[in-house]
XYZ file of N, CA and C in Angstrom:
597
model
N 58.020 83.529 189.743
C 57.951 82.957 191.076
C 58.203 84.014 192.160
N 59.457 84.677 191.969
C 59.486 86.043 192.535
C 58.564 86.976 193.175
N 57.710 87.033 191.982
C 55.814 88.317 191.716
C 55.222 87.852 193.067
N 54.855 86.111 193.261
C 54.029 86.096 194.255
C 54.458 86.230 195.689
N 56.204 86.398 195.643
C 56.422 86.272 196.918
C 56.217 87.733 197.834
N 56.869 88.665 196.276
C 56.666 90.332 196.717
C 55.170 90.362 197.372
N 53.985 90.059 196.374
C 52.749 90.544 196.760
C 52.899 89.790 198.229
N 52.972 88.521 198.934
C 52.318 88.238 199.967
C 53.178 88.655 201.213
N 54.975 89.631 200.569
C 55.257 90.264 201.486
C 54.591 91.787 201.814
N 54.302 92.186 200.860
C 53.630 93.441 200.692
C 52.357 93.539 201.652
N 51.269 92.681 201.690
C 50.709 92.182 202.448
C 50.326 91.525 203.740
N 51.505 91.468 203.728
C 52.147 91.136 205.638
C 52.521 92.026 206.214
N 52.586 92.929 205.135
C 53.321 94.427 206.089
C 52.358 95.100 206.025
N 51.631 94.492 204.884
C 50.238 96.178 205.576
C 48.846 95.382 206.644
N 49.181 94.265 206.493
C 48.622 93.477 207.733
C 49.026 93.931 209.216
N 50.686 94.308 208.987
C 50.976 94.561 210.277
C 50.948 95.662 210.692
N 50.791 96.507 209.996
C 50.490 98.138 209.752
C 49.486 98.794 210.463
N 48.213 97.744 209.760
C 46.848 98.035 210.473
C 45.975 97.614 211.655
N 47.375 96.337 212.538
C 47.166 96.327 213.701
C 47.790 97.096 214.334
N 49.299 98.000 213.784
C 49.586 98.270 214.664
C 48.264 99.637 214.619
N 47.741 100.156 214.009
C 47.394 101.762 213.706
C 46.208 100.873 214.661
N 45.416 99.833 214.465
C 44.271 99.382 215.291
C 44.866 99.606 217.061
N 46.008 99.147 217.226
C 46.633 99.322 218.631
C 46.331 100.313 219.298
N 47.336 101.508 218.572
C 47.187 102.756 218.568
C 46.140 103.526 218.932
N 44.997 103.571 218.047
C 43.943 103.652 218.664
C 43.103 103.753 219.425
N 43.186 102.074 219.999
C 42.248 101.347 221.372
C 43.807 102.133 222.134
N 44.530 102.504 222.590
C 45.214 102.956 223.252
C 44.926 104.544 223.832
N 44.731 104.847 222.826
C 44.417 106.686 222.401
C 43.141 106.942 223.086
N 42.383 105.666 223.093
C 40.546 105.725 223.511
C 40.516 105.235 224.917
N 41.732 104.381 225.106
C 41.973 104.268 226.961
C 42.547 105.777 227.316
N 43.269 106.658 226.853
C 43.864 107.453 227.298
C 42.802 108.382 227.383
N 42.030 108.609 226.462
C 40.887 109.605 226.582
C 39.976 109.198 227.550
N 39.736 108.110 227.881
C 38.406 107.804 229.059
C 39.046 108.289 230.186
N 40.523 107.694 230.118
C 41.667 108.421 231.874
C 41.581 109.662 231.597
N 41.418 110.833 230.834
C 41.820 112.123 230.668
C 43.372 112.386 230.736
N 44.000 111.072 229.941
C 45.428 111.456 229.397
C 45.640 112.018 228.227
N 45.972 113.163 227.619
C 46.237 113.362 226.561
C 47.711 113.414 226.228
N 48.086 112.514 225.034
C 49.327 112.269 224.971
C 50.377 114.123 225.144
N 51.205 114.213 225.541
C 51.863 115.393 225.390
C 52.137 115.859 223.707
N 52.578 114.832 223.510
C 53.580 115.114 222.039
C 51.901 115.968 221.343
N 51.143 115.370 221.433
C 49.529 116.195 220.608
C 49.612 117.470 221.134
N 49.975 117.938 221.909
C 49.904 119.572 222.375
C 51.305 120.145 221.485
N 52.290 119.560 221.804
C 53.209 120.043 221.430
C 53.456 119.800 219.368
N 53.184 119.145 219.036
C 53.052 118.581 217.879
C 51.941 118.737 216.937
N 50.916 118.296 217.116
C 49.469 117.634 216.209
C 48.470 118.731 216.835
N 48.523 118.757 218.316
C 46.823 118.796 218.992
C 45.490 118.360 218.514
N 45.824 117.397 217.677
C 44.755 116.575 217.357
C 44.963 115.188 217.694
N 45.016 114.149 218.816
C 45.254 112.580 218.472
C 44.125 112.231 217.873
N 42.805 112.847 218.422
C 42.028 112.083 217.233
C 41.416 113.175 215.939
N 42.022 113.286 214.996
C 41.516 113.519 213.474
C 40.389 112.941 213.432
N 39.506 113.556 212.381
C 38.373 113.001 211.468
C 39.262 112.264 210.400
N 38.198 110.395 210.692
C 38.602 109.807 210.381
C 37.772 108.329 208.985
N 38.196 108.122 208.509
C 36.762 107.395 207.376
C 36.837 105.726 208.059
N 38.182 105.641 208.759
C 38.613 104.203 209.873
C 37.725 104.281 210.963
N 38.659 104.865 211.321
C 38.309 104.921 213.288
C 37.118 106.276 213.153
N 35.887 105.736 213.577
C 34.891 106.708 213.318
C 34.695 107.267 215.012
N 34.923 106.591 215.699
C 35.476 107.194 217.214
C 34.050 106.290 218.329
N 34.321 106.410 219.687
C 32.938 104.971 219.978
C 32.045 106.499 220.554
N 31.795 107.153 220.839
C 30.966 108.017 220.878
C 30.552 109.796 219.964
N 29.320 109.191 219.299
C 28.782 110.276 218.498
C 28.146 111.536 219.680
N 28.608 112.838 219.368
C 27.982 113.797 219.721
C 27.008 115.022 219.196
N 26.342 115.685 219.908
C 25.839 116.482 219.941
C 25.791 117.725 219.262
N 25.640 118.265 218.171
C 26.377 119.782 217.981
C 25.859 120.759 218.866
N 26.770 121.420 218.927
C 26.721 123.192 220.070
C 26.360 124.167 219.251
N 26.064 125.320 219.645
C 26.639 126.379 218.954
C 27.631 126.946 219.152
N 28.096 127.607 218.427
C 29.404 128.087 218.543
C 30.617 126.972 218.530
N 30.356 125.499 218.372
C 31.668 124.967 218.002
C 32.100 125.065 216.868
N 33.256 124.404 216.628
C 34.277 124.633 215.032
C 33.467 122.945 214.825
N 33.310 122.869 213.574
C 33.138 121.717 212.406
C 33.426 121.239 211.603
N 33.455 120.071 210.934
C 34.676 120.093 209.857
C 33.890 118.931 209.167
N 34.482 118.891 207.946
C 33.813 117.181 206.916
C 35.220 117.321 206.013
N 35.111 115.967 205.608
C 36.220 115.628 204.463
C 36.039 116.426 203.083
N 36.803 116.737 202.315
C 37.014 117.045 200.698
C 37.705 116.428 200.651
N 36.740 115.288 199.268
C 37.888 114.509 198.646
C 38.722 113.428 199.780
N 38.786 113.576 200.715
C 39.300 112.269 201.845
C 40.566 113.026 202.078
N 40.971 113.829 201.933
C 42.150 114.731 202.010
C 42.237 115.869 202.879
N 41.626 117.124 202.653
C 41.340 118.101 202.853
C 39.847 118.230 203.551
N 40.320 119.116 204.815
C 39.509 119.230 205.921
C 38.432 120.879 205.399
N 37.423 120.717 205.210
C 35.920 121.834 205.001
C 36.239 122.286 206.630
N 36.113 123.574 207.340
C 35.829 124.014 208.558
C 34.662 125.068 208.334
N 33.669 125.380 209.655
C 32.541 125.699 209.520
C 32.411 126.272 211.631
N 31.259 127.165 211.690
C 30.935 126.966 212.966
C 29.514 126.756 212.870
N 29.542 126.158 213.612
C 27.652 125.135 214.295
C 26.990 126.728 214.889
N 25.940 126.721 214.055
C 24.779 127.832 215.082
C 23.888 127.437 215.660
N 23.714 126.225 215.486
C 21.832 125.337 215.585
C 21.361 125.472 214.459
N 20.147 124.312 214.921
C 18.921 124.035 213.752
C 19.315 123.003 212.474
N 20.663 122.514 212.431
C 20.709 121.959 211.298
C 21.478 122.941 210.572
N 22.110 124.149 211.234
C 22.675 125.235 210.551
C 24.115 125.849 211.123
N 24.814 125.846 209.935
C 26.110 126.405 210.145
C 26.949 127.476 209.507
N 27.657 128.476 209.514
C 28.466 128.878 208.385
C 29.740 129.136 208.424
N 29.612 129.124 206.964
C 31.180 128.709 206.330
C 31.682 129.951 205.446
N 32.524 129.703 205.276
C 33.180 130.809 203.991
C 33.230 129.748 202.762
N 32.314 130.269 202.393
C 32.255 129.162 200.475
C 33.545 129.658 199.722
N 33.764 128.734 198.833
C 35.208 129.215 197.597
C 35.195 130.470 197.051
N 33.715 130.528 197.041
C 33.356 131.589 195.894
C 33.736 133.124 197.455
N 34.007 133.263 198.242
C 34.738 134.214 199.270
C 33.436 134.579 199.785
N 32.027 134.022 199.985
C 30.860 134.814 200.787
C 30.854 133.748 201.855
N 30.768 134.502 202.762
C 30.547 133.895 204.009
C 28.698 133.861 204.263
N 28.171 132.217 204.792
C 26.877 132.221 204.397
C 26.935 131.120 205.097
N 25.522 131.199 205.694
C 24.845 130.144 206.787
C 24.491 129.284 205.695
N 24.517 128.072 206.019
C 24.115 126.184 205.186
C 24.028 125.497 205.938
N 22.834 124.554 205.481
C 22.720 123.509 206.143
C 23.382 122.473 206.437
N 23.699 121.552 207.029
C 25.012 120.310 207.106
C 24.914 120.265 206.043
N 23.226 119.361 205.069
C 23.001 119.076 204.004
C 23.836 119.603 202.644
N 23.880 121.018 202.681
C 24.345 122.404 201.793
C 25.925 122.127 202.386
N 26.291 122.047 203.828
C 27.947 121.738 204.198
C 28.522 120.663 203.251
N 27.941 119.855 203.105
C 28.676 118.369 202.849
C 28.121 118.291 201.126
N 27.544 118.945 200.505
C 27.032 118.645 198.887
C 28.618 119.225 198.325
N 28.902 118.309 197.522
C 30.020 118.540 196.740
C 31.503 118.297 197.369
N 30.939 117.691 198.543
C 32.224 117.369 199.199
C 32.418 115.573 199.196
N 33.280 114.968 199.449
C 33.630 113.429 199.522
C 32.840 112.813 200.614
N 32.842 113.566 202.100
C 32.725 112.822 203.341
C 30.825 113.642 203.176
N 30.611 112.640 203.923
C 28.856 112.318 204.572
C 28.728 112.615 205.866
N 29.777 112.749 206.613
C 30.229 113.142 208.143
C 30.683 114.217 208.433
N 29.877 114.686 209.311
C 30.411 116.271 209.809
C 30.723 115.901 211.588
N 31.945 116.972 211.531
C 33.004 116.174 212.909
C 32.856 117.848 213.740
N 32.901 117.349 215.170
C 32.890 118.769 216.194
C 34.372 118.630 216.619
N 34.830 119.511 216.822
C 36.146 119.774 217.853
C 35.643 119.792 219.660
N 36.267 119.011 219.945
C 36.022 118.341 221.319
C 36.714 118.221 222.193
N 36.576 118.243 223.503
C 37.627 117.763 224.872
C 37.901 115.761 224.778
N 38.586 115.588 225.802
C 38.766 114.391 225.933
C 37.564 113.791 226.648
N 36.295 114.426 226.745
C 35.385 113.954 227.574
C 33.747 114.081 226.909
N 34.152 114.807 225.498
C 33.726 114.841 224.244
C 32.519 115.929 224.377
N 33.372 116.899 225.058
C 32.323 117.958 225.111
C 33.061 119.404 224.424
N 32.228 119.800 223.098
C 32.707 120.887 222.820
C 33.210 121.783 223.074
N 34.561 122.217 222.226
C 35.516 123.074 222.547
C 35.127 124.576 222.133
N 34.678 125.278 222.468
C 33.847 126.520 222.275
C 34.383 127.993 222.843
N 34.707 128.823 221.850
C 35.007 129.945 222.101
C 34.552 130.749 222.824
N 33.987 132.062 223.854
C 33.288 132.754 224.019
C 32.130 133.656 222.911
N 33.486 133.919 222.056
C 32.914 134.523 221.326
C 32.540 134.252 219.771
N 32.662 133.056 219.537
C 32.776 132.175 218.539
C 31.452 132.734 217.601
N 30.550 131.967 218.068
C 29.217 132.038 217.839
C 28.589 133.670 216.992
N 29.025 134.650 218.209
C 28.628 135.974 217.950
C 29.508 136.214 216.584
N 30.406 136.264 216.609
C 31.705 136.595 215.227
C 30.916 135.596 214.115
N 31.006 134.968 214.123
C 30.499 134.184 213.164
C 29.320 134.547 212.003
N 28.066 134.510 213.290
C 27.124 135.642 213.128
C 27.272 136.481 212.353
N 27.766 137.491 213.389
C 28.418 139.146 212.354
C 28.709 139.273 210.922
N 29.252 137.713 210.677
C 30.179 137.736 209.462
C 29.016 137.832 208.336
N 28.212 136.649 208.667
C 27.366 136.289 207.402
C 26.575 137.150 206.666
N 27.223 136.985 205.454
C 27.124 137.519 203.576
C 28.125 138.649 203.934
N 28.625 138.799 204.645
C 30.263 139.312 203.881
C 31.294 138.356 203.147
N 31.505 139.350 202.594
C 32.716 138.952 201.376
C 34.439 138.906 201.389
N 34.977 138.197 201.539
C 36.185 137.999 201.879
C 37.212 137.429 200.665
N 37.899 137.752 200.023
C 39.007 138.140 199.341
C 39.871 136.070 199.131
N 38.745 134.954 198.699
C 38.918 133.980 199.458
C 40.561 133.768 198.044
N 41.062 132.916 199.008
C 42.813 132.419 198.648
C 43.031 130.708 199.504
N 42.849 129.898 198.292
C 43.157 128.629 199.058
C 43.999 128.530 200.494
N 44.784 129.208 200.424
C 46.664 128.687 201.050
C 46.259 130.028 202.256
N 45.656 131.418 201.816
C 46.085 132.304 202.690
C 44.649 132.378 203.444
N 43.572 132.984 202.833
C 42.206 133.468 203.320
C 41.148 132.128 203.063
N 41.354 131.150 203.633
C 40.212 130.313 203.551
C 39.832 130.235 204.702
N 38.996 128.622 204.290
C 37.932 128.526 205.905
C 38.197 128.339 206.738
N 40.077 127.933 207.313
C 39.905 127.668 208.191
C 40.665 129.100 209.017
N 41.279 130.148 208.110
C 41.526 131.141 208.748
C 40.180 131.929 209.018
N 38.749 131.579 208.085
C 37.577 132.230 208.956
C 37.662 132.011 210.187
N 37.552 130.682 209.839
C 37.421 129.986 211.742
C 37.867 130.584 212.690
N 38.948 130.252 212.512
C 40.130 131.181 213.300
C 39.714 132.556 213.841
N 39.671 133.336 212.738
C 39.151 134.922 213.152
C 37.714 134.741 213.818
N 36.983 133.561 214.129
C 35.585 133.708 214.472
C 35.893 133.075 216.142
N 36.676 132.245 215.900
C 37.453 131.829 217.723
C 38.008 132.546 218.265
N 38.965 133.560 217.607
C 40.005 134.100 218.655
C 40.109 135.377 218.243
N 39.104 136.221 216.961
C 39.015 137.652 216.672
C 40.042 137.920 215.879
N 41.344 136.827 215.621
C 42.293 137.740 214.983
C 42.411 136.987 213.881
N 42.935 138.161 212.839
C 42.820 137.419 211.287
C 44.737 137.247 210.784
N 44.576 135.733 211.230
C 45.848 135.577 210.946
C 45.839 134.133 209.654
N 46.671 134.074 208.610
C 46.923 133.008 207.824
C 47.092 131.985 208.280
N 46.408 130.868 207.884
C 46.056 129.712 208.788
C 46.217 128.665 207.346
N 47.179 127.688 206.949
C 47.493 127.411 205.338
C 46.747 125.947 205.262
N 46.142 125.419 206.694
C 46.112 123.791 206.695
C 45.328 123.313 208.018
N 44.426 122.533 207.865
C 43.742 122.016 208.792
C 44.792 121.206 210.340
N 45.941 120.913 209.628
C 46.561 120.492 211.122
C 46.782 121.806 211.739
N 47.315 123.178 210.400
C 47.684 124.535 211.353
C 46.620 124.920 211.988
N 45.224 124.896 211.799
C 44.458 125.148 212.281
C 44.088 124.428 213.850
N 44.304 123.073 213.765
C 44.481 122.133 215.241
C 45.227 122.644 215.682
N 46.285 123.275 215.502
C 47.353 123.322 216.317
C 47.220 125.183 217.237
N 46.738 125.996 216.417
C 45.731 127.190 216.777
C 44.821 126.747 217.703
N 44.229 125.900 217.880
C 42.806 125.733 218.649
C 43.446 125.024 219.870
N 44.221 124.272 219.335
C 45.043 123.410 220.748
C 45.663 124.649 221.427
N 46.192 125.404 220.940
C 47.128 126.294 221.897
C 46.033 127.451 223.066
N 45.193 127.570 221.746
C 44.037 128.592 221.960
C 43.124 128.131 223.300
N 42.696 126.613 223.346
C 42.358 126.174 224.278
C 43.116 125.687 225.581
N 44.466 125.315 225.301
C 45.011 124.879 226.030
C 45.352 123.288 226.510
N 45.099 122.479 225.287
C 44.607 120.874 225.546
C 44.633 120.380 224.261
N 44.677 118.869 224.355
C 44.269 118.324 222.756
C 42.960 118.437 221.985
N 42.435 118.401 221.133
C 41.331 118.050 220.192
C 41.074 117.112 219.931
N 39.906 116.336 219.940
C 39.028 115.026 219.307
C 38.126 115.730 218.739
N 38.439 115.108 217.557
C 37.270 115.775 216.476
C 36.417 114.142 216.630
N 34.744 114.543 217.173
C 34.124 113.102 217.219
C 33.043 113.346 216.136
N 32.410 112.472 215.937
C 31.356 112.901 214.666
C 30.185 113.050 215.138
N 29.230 113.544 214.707
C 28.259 113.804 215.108
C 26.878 113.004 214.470
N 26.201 112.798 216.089
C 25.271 112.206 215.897
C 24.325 111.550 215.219
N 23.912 110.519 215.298
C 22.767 109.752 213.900
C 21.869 110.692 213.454
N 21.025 111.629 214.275
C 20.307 111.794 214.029
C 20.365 113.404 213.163
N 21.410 113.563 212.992
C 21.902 114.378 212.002
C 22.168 114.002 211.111
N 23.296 113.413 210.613
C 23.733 112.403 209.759
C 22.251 111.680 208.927
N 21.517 111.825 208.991
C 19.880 111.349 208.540
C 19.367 112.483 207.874
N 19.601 113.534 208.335
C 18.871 114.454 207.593
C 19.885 114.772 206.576
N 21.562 114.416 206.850
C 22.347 115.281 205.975
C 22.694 114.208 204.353
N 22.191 112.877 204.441
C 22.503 112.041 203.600
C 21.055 111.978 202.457
């Protein structure tokens, strides 16, 4: 008699869970239309909005060149990449070569179907000067790749801001780009008509 009472408390709490995280949200998406960005995200996260498999965000964008990109592994772990055009981006693969791919080639072997831009609160790409060019430069060099120390998102990094510093985690990496820019991050997803060619 006990069993059924646990489950339908268990259930009330994650009922209440996912209004509150629904709250949250529609809150986060009023704050972004005002151009409020919560403080604690600069100081903390610099991401309020993450790539997300929930909250897919109410406006799809555009890719740039030269922005930072990202898709899920596994629903866990954040893939980073920079956008050149054409349907084309590059990344630092596992195997340590840095190499232009298509979203298509981005997202094969990964969990997520969605590739996300790093964005302002007004959902216009957050873009380095020199992003683009570094990036460039890089491709089919070979880099010494190390999950934790030399991965993709310390490429990134060295392709935004020139310097090659250990970067261990996609929030450390938000939190680099937040400082780097000066503001929060919305990672929004990008457009249907990408998302079509990449599925």
């Amino acid at each position: 008699m006990a069993l059924p009472l646990i489950w339908l408390g268990g259930a009330a709490l994650g009922a209440i869970f996912v209004a509150d995280e629904r709250n949250k949200h529609k809150q986060l998406m009023l704050d972004r239309r005002l151009g409020r960005a919560p403080t604690k995200y600069l100081a903390e996260q610099a991401a309020p909005l993450s790539p997300s498999l929930l909250n897919r965000g109410e406006v799809k964008v555009k890719p740039e060149p030269g922005a930072v990109v990202c898709c899920f592994v596994f629903g866990v772990i954040e893939h980073t990449g920079i956008w050149i055009g054409d349907d084309t981006l590059i990344e630092l693969h596992g195997s340590g070569l840095v190499r232009a791919v298509s979203s298509k080639r981005f997202l094969a072997g990964r969990s997520g179907s969605r590739i996300y831009q790093a964005c302002d609160h007004q959902h216009q790409p957050l873009i380095a000067p020199d992003a683009l060019h570094r990036a460039e430069q890089a491709i089919f060099q070979y880099r010494e790749y190390d999950l934790f120390d030399n991965n993709c998102h310390r490429f990134v990094w060295s392709c935004v801001s020139g310097e090659e510093k250990s970067i261990t985690s996609f929030n450390a990496l938000n939190q680099q780009l937040g400082r780097y820019f000066d503001q929060a991050l919305y990672w929004d997803e990008l457009g249907d008509e990408l998302a079509l060619t990449s599925e």
